[in-house]
């Protein structure tokens, strides 16, 4: 759940990159970090595990409109994809405002994608979240590799919520910011009502 810092006049939102191991979650976050101006971002924190990194940092995108004079700061997290890091994933999911599910497009990884998505649903449910109402965007990553599933097949097997999808090659930045822009927009629209209600306003969010 987003929280408001009245001292800095910022709304803080938590976006999590979720998906199977080595699907490209880290590549997404590292690319965004590298392309974000230094004065707008925090330090990139890395928690190394044996097989995968958990990364997080926050940044203040200036291109987003303010809500009643409050700027929006986004906190981006990756979660370890391996099954034996389930406890870590549950902890990181606490307070989430939006999910980017990064799927590995390779045909051989479809079963792993399905398992990771089922794991996400289970972990969100145990914490009281509803996949129907939580902002969610899919990213079909590694489109540059041979033997990848078509976007249609990925959609049919993974995206039963009919939410936005983006093709990507995260390691070189293709589709990375397009995916982030969409989830950011959906998160802001989702929190706007609660924020306005808290302040007693019906101010609209600009497009």
CSV table of C-alpha atoms in Angstrom, one decimal:
chain,number,residue,atom,x,y,z
A,1,UNK,CA,0.0,0.0,0.0
A,2,UNK,CA,1.3,3.4,-0.9
A,3,UNK,CA,2.3,5.8,1.9
A,4,UNK,CA,2.3,9.6,2.0
A,5,UNK,CA,5.3,11.6,3.3
A,6,UNK,CA,3.8,14.9,4.3
A,7,UNK,CA,7.2,16.4,5.1
A,8,UNK,CA,8.6,15.9,1.6
A,9,UNK,CA,5.2,16.1,-0.1
A,10,UNK,CA,5.7,12.7,-1.8
A,11,UNK,CA,3.5,9.7,-2.4
A,12,UNK,CA,5.6,6.6,-2.2
A,13,UNK,CA,4.6,3.6,-4.4
A,14,UNK,CA,6.1,0.1,-4.4
A,15,UNK,CA,6.4,-1.7,-7.8
A,16,UNK,CA,7.7,-5.3,-7.9
A,17,UNK,CA,9.2,-7.2,-10.8
A,18,UNK,CA,8.1,-10.8,-10.4
A,19,UNK,CA,8.8,-13.9,-12.5
A,20,UNK,CA,10.8,-17.1,-12.8
A,21,UNK,CA,14.5,-17.3,-12.2
A,22,UNK,CA,16.7,-15.4,-14.7
A,23,UNK,CA,13.7,-14.2,-16.7
A,24,UNK,CA,15.1,-10.7,-16.8
A,25,UNK,CA,13.8,-8.9,-13.7
A,26,UNK,CA,17.3,-7.7,-12.8
A,27,UNK,CA,18.0,-6.5,-16.3
A,28,UNK,CA,14.9,-4.3,-16.2
A,29,UNK,CA,15.8,-2.7,-12.9
A,30,UNK,CA,19.5,-2.2,-13.8
A,31,UNK,CA,18.6,-0.5,-17.1
A,32,UNK,CA,16.1,1.9,-15.4
A,33,UNK,CA,18.7,2.7,-12.8
A,34,UNK,CA,21.4,3.4,-15.4
A,35,UNK,CA,19.1,5.7,-17.4
A,36,UNK,CA,17.8,7.7,-14.4
A,37,UNK,CA,19.5,10.9,-13.5
A,38,UNK,CA,21.6,10.7,-10.4
A,39,UNK,CA,19.9,13.4,-8.4
A,40,UNK,CA,16.5,11.7,-8.8
A,41,UNK,CA,17.4,8.2,-7.5
A,42,UNK,CA,18.7,6.5,-4.4
A,43,UNK,CA,21.6,4.1,-4.3
A,44,UNK,CA,21.0,0.7,-6.0
A,45,UNK,CA,21.0,-1.9,-3.3
A,46,UNK,CA,21.9,-5.5,-4.2
A,47,UNK,CA,21.2,-8.5,-2.0
A,48,UNK,CA,23.1,-11.4,-3.7
A,49,UNK,CA,21.9,-14.9,-3.4
A,50,UNK,CA,23.7,-18.0,-4.8
A,51,UNK,CA,21.7,-17.9,-8.1
A,52,UNK,CA,20.1,-14.5,-8.4
A,53,UNK,CA,20.2,-11.0,-7.1
A,54,UNK,CA,17.5,-9.0,-5.4
A,55,UNK,CA,17.7,-5.3,-6.3
A,56,UNK,CA,15.9,-2.2,-5.2
A,57,UNK,CA,16.1,1.5,-5.5
A,58,UNK,CA,13.7,4.4,-5.5
A,59,UNK,CA,13.5,7.4,-7.9
A,60,UNK,CA,11.4,10.5,-8.6
A,61,UNK,CA,10.2,10.7,-12.2
A,62,UNK,CA,9.7,14.4,-13.0
A,63,UNK,CA,7.5,13.7,-16.1
A,64,UNK,CA,4.6,12.5,-13.9
A,65,UNK,CA,2.0,15.1,-12.9
A,66,UNK,CA,1.6,16.0,-9.2
A,67,UNK,CA,-1.5,15.0,-7.2
A,68,UNK,CA,-2.6,18.0,-5.2
A,69,UNK,CA,1.0,19.2,-5.0
A,70,UNK,CA,2.4,15.8,-4.0
A,71,UNK,CA,5.1,14.2,-6.2
A,72,UNK,CA,5.3,10.4,-6.7
A,73,UNK,CA,8.3,8.4,-5.8
A,74,UNK,CA,8.6,4.9,-7.1
A,75,UNK,CA,10.4,2.1,-5.2
A,76,UNK,CA,11.4,-0.7,-7.6
A,77,UNK,CA,12.1,-4.2,-6.4
A,78,UNK,CA,13.0,-7.5,-7.9
A,79,UNK,CA,12.3,-10.8,-6.2
A,80,UNK,CA,14.4,-14.0,-6.4
A,81,UNK,CA,12.8,-16.5,-8.8
A,82,UNK,CA,14.0,-19.8,-7.4
A,83,UNK,CA,11.5,-21.8,-5.5
A,84,UNK,CA,13.6,-22.0,-2.4
A,85,UNK,CA,13.5,-18.2,-1.8
A,86,UNK,CA,9.7,-18.2,-1.2
A,87,UNK,CA,10.1,-16.6,2.3
A,88,UNK,CA,12.0,-13.7,0.7
A,89,UNK,CA,9.3,-13.2,-2.0
A,90,UNK,CA,6.6,-13.0,0.6
A,91,UNK,CA,8.5,-10.4,2.6
A,92,UNK,CA,9.2,-8.2,-0.4
A,93,UNK,CA,5.5,-8.4,-1.6
A,94,UNK,CA,4.3,-6.7,1.6
A,95,UNK,CA,2.9,-3.3,0.8
A,96,UNK,CA,3.1,-3.8,-3.0
A,97,UNK,CA,1.2,-1.3,-5.2
A,98,UNK,CA,1.8,-2.8,-8.6
A,99,UNK,CA,3.3,-5.9,-10.2
A,100,UNK,CA,5.3,-6.4,-13.4
A,101,UNK,CA,5.4,-10.1,-14.3
A,102,UNK,CA,8.5,-10.7,-16.4
A,103,UNK,CA,8.0,-13.9,-18.4
A,104,UNK,CA,10.8,-15.7,-20.2
A,105,UNK,CA,9.6,-16.1,-23.8
A,106,UNK,CA,11.5,-19.3,-24.5
A,107,UNK,CA,9.2,-22.2,-25.1
A,108,UNK,CA,11.3,-24.3,-22.8
A,109,UNK,CA,10.6,-21.9,-19.9
A,110,UNK,CA,6.8,-21.9,-20.2
A,111,UNK,CA,6.2,-24.3,-17.3
A,112,UNK,CA,8.5,-22.3,-15.1
A,113,UNK,CA,6.5,-19.1,-16.0
A,114,UNK,CA,3.3,-20.9,-15.0
A,115,UNK,CA,4.7,-22.0,-11.7
A,116,UNK,CA,6.0,-18.6,-10.9
A,117,UNK,CA,2.6,-17.0,-11.7
A,118,UNK,CA,0.8,-19.5,-9.5
A,119,UNK,CA,3.3,-18.7,-6.8
A,120,UNK,CA,2.5,-15.0,-7.1
A,121,UNK,CA,-1.2,-15.6,-6.9
A,122,UNK,CA,-0.8,-17.7,-3.8
A,123,UNK,CA,1.5,-15.3,-2.0
A,124,UNK,CA,-0.7,-12.3,-2.8
A,125,UNK,CA,-3.8,-14.1,-1.6
A,126,UNK,CA,-2.2,-15.1,1.8
A,127,UNK,CA,-1.5,-11.4,2.3
A,128,UNK,CA,-5.0,-10.3,1.5
A,129,UNK,CA,-4.4,-9.0,-2.1
A,130,UNK,CA,-6.7,-9.6,-5.0
A,131,UNK,CA,-5.1,-10.1,-8.4
A,132,UNK,CA,-8.3,-8.7,-10.0
A,133,UNK,CA,-7.8,-5.3,-8.5
A,134,UNK,CA,-4.0,-5.0,-8.1
A,135,UNK,CA,-2.3,-3.2,-11.0
A,136,UNK,CA,-0.6,-5.8,-13.1
A,137,UNK,CA,1.4,-5.7,-16.4
A,138,UNK,CA,3.0,-8.5,-18.3
A,139,UNK,CA,6.4,-8.3,-20.0
A,140,UNK,CA,7.3,-11.0,-22.6
A,141,UNK,CA,11.1,-10.8,-22.3
A,142,UNK,CA,14.0,-12.3,-24.3
A,143,UNK,CA,12.2,-11.8,-27.7
A,144,UNK,CA,15.6,-11.8,-29.4
A,145,UNK,CA,16.3,-15.5,-28.6
A,146,UNK,CA,15.5,-18.4,-30.9
A,147,UNK,CA,12.5,-20.8,-30.2
A,148,UNK,CA,10.3,-18.3,-28.3
A,149,UNK,CA,6.6,-18.6,-27.8
A,150,UNK,CA,4.4,-16.2,-29.7
A,151,UNK,CA,2.8,-13.3,-27.8
A,152,UNK,CA,-0.6,-14.9,-28.5
A,153,UNK,CA,0.5,-18.2,-26.9
A,154,UNK,CA,2.0,-16.3,-23.9
A,155,UNK,CA,-1.2,-14.3,-23.5
A,156,UNK,CA,-3.4,-17.4,-23.6
A,157,UNK,CA,-1.4,-19.3,-21.1
A,158,UNK,CA,-0.4,-16.5,-18.7
A,159,UNK,CA,-2.5,-13.4,-19.0
A,160,UNK,CA,-6.0,-14.5,-17.9
A,161,UNK,CA,-6.7,-11.1,-16.5
A,162,UNK,CA,-6.3,-9.5,-20.0
A,163,UNK,CA,-4.0,-6.8,-18.6
A,164,UNK,CA,-1.4,-4.8,-20.8
A,165,UNK,CA,1.5,-6.8,-22.3
A,166,UNK,CA,4.8,-5.6,-23.7
A,167,UNK,CA,7.5,-7.5,-25.7
A,168,UNK,CA,11.0,-6.8,-24.5
A,169,UNK,CA,14.7,-7.5,-24.7
A,170,UNK,CA,15.5,-6.1,-21.3
A,171,UNK,CA,19.2,-6.7,-21.5
A,172,UNK,CA,19.4,-3.9,-24.1
A,173,UNK,CA,16.5,-1.8,-22.9
A,174,UNK,CA,13.8,-2.7,-25.5
A,175,UNK,CA,10.4,-2.4,-23.9
A,176,UNK,CA,11.7,-1.6,-20.5
A,177,UNK,CA,10.4,1.9,-20.0
A,178,UNK,CA,7.2,1.2,-21.9
A,179,UNK,CA,6.4,-1.5,-19.4
A,180,UNK,CA,7.3,0.8,-16.4
A,181,UNK,CA,5.3,3.7,-17.8
A,182,UNK,CA,2.1,1.5,-18.1
A,183,UNK,CA,2.4,0.1,-14.5
A,184,UNK,CA,3.2,3.5,-13.2
A,185,UNK,CA,0.0,4.9,-14.8
A,186,UNK,CA,-2.1,2.1,-13.4
A,187,UNK,CA,-0.7,2.4,-9.9
A,188,UNK,CA,-1.3,6.1,-9.8
A,189,UNK,CA,-4.9,5.7,-11.0
A,190,UNK,CA,-5.4,3.0,-8.4
A,191,UNK,CA,-4.1,5.0,-5.4
A,192,UNK,CA,-5.7,8.3,-6.5
A,193,UNK,CA,-9.1,7.6,-5.0
A,194,UNK,CA,-7.7,6.7,-1.6
A,195,UNK,CA,-5.4,9.7,-1.6
A,196,UNK,CA,-8.1,12.1,-2.5
A,197,UNK,CA,-10.4,10.6,0.0
A,198,UNK,CA,-7.8,11.0,2.7
A,199,UNK,CA,-7.4,14.7,1.9
A,200,UNK,CA,-11.0,15.3,1.1
A,201,UNK,CA,-10.5,16.1,-2.6
A,202,UNK,CA,-11.9,15.1,-5.9
A,203,UNK,CA,-8.9,16.4,-7.9
A,204,UNK,CA,-8.5,14.4,-11.1
A,205,UNK,CA,-5.3,12.8,-12.2
A,206,UNK,CA,-4.0,14.3,-15.4
A,207,UNK,CA,-3.1,12.0,-18.4
